[in-house]
Amino acid sequence: AQRVTQPEKLLSVFKGAPVELKCNYSYSGSPELFWYVQYSRQRLQLLLRHISRESIKGFTADLNKGETSFHLKKPFAQEEDSAMYYCALRPLPDSWGKFQFGAGTQVVVTP
Amino acid sequence: SAVISQKPSRDICQRGTSLTIQCQVDSQVTMMFWYRQQPGQSLTLIATANQGSEATYESGFVIDKFPISRPNLTFSTLTVSNMSPEDSSIYLCSVVTVLDIQYFGAGTRLSVL
């Protein structure tokens, strides 16, 4: 069975400082990894997926198969980045029905 | 993108009663799911809503407690039956589009007294 671990429940950073949210996974196959974000009073939304290799809102995430990690990074945190972030895994070639979320990391960016 | 309308947004219910949550999406989607998010915890998949047939439930969830319908491609309901305080949670509808992107509804915040 797959598992997604986000070791930090809360991450507090100052505006302009770098931020890194850790995500480790365990899965015997080749998964697809995602980061979802939930801003205050908004619905959960997709931030990044590893196959897209994009930078969204200044965030990047690299899949490291050797370390089974998919850490989310941003060089300069902004106050609007304050939100709940979830790392998630979709096993391949399995279906969305086995999608697995991590416990989430609350990010607070202070001025 | 897909816009999901989920109703009700919140409710307070008495023990032993049932609540039906509706999920309507504005476009045809390939898959629909129901999740539960208990206080302070992550999202847990309850079931996959299958069009015109019985839902596929995850371990720990049963049809008698969480009956689900999906009469067409864009609509589904989840019923929380014979509620107890332990059912107090946020229930989320989610869809996957033909572009293989997953979207979530705003959720239904349920409190059982």
PDB file of N, CA and C in Angstrom, chain A residues 32 36 38 43-46 49 86 90 95-99 101-104, chain B residues 4 31 33 35 37 41-43 45 48 58 96 99-102 104-106:
ATOM      1  N   GLU A  32       2.504   9.023  -9.461  1.00  0.00           N
ATOM      2  CA  GLU A  32       2.421  10.429  -9.856  1.00  0.00           C
ATOM      3  C   GLU A  32       2.206  11.237  -8.585  1.00  0.00           C
ATOM      4  N   TYR A  36      -1.418  19.936  -3.473  1.00  0.00           N
ATOM      5  CA  TYR A  36      -2.676  20.663  -3.439  1.00  0.00           C
ATOM      6  C   TYR A  36      -2.569  21.737  -2.367  1.00  0.00           C
ATOM      7  N   GLN A  38      -4.934  24.689  -0.018  1.00  0.00           N
ATOM      8  CA  GLN A  38      -6.246  25.172   0.416  1.00  0.00           C
ATOM      9  C   GLN A  38      -6.050  26.472   1.170  1.00  0.00           C
ATOM     10  N   ARG A  43     -11.788  26.341  -1.503  1.00  0.00           N
ATOM     11  CA  ARG A  43     -11.741  24.906  -1.715  1.00  0.00           C
ATOM     12  C   ARG A  43     -10.334  24.443  -2.059  1.00  0.00           C
ATOM     13  N   LEU A  44     -10.130  23.162  -1.873  1.00  0.00           N
ATOM     14  CA  LEU A  44      -8.859  22.540  -2.197  1.00  0.00           C
ATOM     15  C   LEU A  44      -8.622  22.634  -3.708  1.00  0.00           C
ATOM     16  N   GLN A  45      -7.407  23.001  -4.085  1.00  0.00           N
ATOM     17  CA  GLN A  45      -7.111  23.136  -5.510  1.00  0.00           C
ATOM     18  C   GLN A  45      -5.706  22.626  -5.818  1.00  0.00           C
ATOM     19  N   LEU A  46      -5.554  22.185  -7.043  1.00  0.00           N
ATOM     20  CA  LEU A  46      -4.267  21.663  -7.482  1.00  0.00           C
ATOM     21  C   LEU A  46      -3.251  22.789  -7.604  1.00  0.00           C
ATOM     22  N   ARG A  49       1.736  19.290 -10.272  1.00  0.00           N
ATOM     23  CA  ARG A  49       1.859  17.847 -10.448  1.00  0.00           C
ATOM     24  C   ARG A  49       3.213  17.602 -11.083  1.00  0.00           C
ATOM     25  N   TYR A  86      -1.196  20.120   0.897  1.00  0.00           N
ATOM     26  CA  TYR A  86      -1.266  18.659   0.954  1.00  0.00           C
ATOM     27  C   TYR A  86      -0.455  18.054  -0.177  1.00  0.00           C
ATOM     28  N   ARG A  90      -0.720   9.420  -6.575  1.00  0.00           N
ATOM     29  CA  ARG A  90      -1.605   8.582  -7.379  1.00  0.00           C
ATOM     30  C   ARG A  90      -0.770   7.437  -7.929  1.00  0.00           C
ATOM     31  N   SER A  95      -5.665   3.668 -10.828  1.00  0.00           N
ATOM     32  CA  SER A  95      -6.606   4.749 -11.134  1.00  0.00           C
ATOM     33  C   SER A  95      -6.624   5.797 -10.030  1.00  0.00           C
ATOM     34  N   TRP A  96      -7.395   6.853 -10.270  1.00  0.00           N
ATOM     35  CA  TRP A  96      -7.593   7.900  -9.280  1.00  0.00           C
ATOM     36  C   TRP A  96      -8.229   7.348  -8.013  1.00  0.00           C
ATOM     37  N   GLY A  97      -8.835   6.218  -8.109  1.00  0.00           N
ATOM     38  CA  GLY A  97      -9.504   5.655  -6.935  1.00  0.00           C
ATOM     39  C   GLY A  97      -8.567   5.285  -5.811  1.00  0.00           C
ATOM     40  N   LYS A  98      -7.272   5.283  -6.087  1.00  0.00           N
ATOM     41  CA  LYS A  98      -6.315   4.954  -5.030  1.00  0.00           C
ATOM     42  C   LYS A  98      -5.488   6.173  -4.637  1.00  0.00           C
ATOM     43  N   PHE A  99      -5.979   7.337  -4.932  1.00  0.00           N
ATOM     44  CA  PHE A  99      -5.317   8.587  -4.604  1.00  0.00           C
ATOM     45  C   PHE A  99      -5.121   8.693  -3.094  1.00  0.00           C
ATOM     46  N   PHE A 101      -3.668  11.100   0.150  1.00  0.00           N
ATOM     47  CA  PHE A 101      -3.216  12.409   0.626  1.00  0.00           C
ATOM     48  C   PHE A 101      -2.336  12.271   1.854  1.00  0.00           C
ATOM     49  N   GLY A 102      -1.388  13.216   1.996  1.00  0.00           N
ATOM     50  CA  GLY A 102      -0.656  13.351   3.241  1.00  0.00           C
ATOM     51  C   GLY A 102      -1.507  14.087   4.265  1.00  0.00           C
ATOM     52  N   ALA A 103      -0.971  14.222   5.446  1.00  0.00           N
ATOM     53  CA  ALA A 103      -1.718  14.836   6.545  1.00  0.00           C
ATOM     54  C   ALA A 103      -1.814  16.345   6.428  1.00  0.00           C
ATOM     55  N   GLY A 104      -0.960  16.933   5.585  1.00  0.00           N
ATOM     56  CA  GLY A 104      -1.031  18.373   5.372  1.00  0.00           C
ATOM     57  C   GLY A 104      -0.035  19.147   6.215  1.00  0.00           C
TER      58      GLY A 104
ATOM     59  N   ILE B   4     -17.761  22.779  -9.411  1.00  0.00           N
ATOM     60  CA  ILE B   4     -18.542  21.839  -8.624  1.00  0.00           C
ATOM     61  C   ILE B   4     -19.415  22.608  -7.649  1.00  0.00           C
ATOM     62  N   MET B  31     -14.631  10.739 -13.652  1.00  0.00           N
ATOM     63  CA  MET B  31     -14.780  10.072 -12.363  1.00  0.00           C
ATOM     64  C   MET B  31     -15.310  11.049 -11.318  1.00  0.00           C
ATOM     65  N   PHE B  33     -15.835  11.259  -6.947  1.00  0.00           N
ATOM     66  CA  PHE B  33     -15.461  10.639  -5.683  1.00  0.00           C
ATOM     67  C   PHE B  33     -16.096  11.397  -4.523  1.00  0.00           C
ATOM     68  N   TYR B  35     -15.057  12.188  -0.461  1.00  0.00           N
ATOM     69  CA  TYR B  35     -14.021  12.138   0.563  1.00  0.00           C
ATOM     70  C   TYR B  35     -14.601  12.616   1.896  1.00  0.00           C
ATOM     71  N   GLN B  37     -13.127  14.460   5.537  1.00  0.00           N
ATOM     72  CA  GLN B  37     -12.002  15.098   6.210  1.00  0.00           C
ATOM     73  C   GLN B  37     -12.413  15.364   7.650  1.00  0.00           C
ATOM     74  N   GLN B  41      -7.545  16.295  10.431  1.00  0.00           N
ATOM     75  CA  GLN B  41      -6.961  15.175   9.698  1.00  0.00           C
ATOM     76  C   GLN B  41      -6.992  15.426   8.187  1.00  0.00           C
ATOM     77  N   SER B  42      -6.353  14.533   7.478  1.00  0.00           N
ATOM     78  CA  SER B  42      -6.292  14.669   6.026  1.00  0.00           C
ATOM     79  C   SER B  42      -7.553  14.090   5.384  1.00  0.00           C
ATOM     80  N   LEU B  43      -7.552  14.101   4.077  1.00  0.00           N
ATOM     81  CA  LEU B  43      -8.703  13.591   3.341  1.00  0.00           C
ATOM     82  C   LEU B  43      -8.624  12.073   3.223  1.00  0.00           C
ATOM     83  N   LEU B  45     -10.605   8.862   1.285  1.00  0.00           N
ATOM     84  CA  LEU B  45     -11.555   8.509   0.244  1.00  0.00           C
ATOM     85  C   LEU B  45     -12.618   7.578   0.798  1.00  0.00           C
ATOM     86  N   THR B  48     -15.809   5.673  -4.741  1.00  0.00           N
ATOM     87  CA  THR B  48     -15.900   6.154  -6.112  1.00  0.00           C
ATOM     88  C   THR B  48     -17.348   5.993  -6.549  1.00  0.00           C
ATOM     89  N   GLU B  58     -14.251   2.183  -0.225  1.00  0.00           N
ATOM     90  CA  GLU B  58     -12.945   1.906   0.345  1.00  0.00           C
ATOM     91  C   GLU B  58     -13.109   1.143   1.654  1.00  0.00           C
ATOM     92  N   VAL B  96     -12.789  14.091 -11.604  1.00  0.00           N
ATOM     93  CA  VAL B  96     -11.625  14.084 -12.502  1.00  0.00           C
ATOM     94  C   VAL B  96     -12.146  14.347 -13.903  1.00  0.00           C
ATOM     95  N   LEU B  99      -9.301  15.853 -18.975  1.00  0.00           N
ATOM     96  CA  LEU B  99      -7.896  16.256 -19.055  1.00  0.00           C
ATOM     97  C   LEU B  99      -7.087  15.686 -17.893  1.00  0.00           C
ATOM     98  N   ASP B 100      -7.711  14.779 -17.149  1.00  0.00           N
ATOM     99  CA  ASP B 100      -7.009  14.073 -16.071  1.00  0.00           C
ATOM    100  C   ASP B 100      -6.586  15.017 -14.950  1.00  0.00           C
ATOM    101  N   ILE B 101      -7.431  15.983 -14.637  1.00  0.00           N
ATOM    102  CA  ILE B 101      -7.187  16.906 -13.535  1.00  0.00           C
ATOM    103  C   ILE B 101      -8.301  16.725 -12.513  1.00  0.00           C
ATOM    104  N   GLN B 102      -7.923  16.718 -11.243  1.00  0.00           N
ATOM    105  CA  GLN B 102      -8.899  16.501 -10.179  1.00  0.00           C
ATOM    106  C   GLN B 102      -9.303  17.841  -9.570  1.00  0.00           C
ATOM    107  N   PHE B 104     -12.091  19.746  -6.613  1.00  0.00           N
ATOM    108  CA  PHE B 104     -12.844  19.475  -5.388  1.00  0.00           C
ATOM    109  C   PHE B 104     -13.962  20.491  -5.207  1.00  0.00           C
ATOM    110  N   GLY B 105     -15.047  20.017  -4.606  1.00  0.00           N
ATOM    111  CA  GLY B 105     -16.100  20.917  -4.185  1.00  0.00           C
ATOM    112  C   GLY B 105     -15.690  21.656  -2.928  1.00  0.00           C
ATOM    113  N   ALA B 106     -16.527  22.604  -2.539  1.00  0.00           N
ATOM    114  CA  ALA B 106     -16.221  23.412  -1.359  1.00  0.00           C
ATOM    115  C   ALA B 106     -16.438  22.641  -0.064  1.00  0.00           C
TER     116      ALA B 106
END
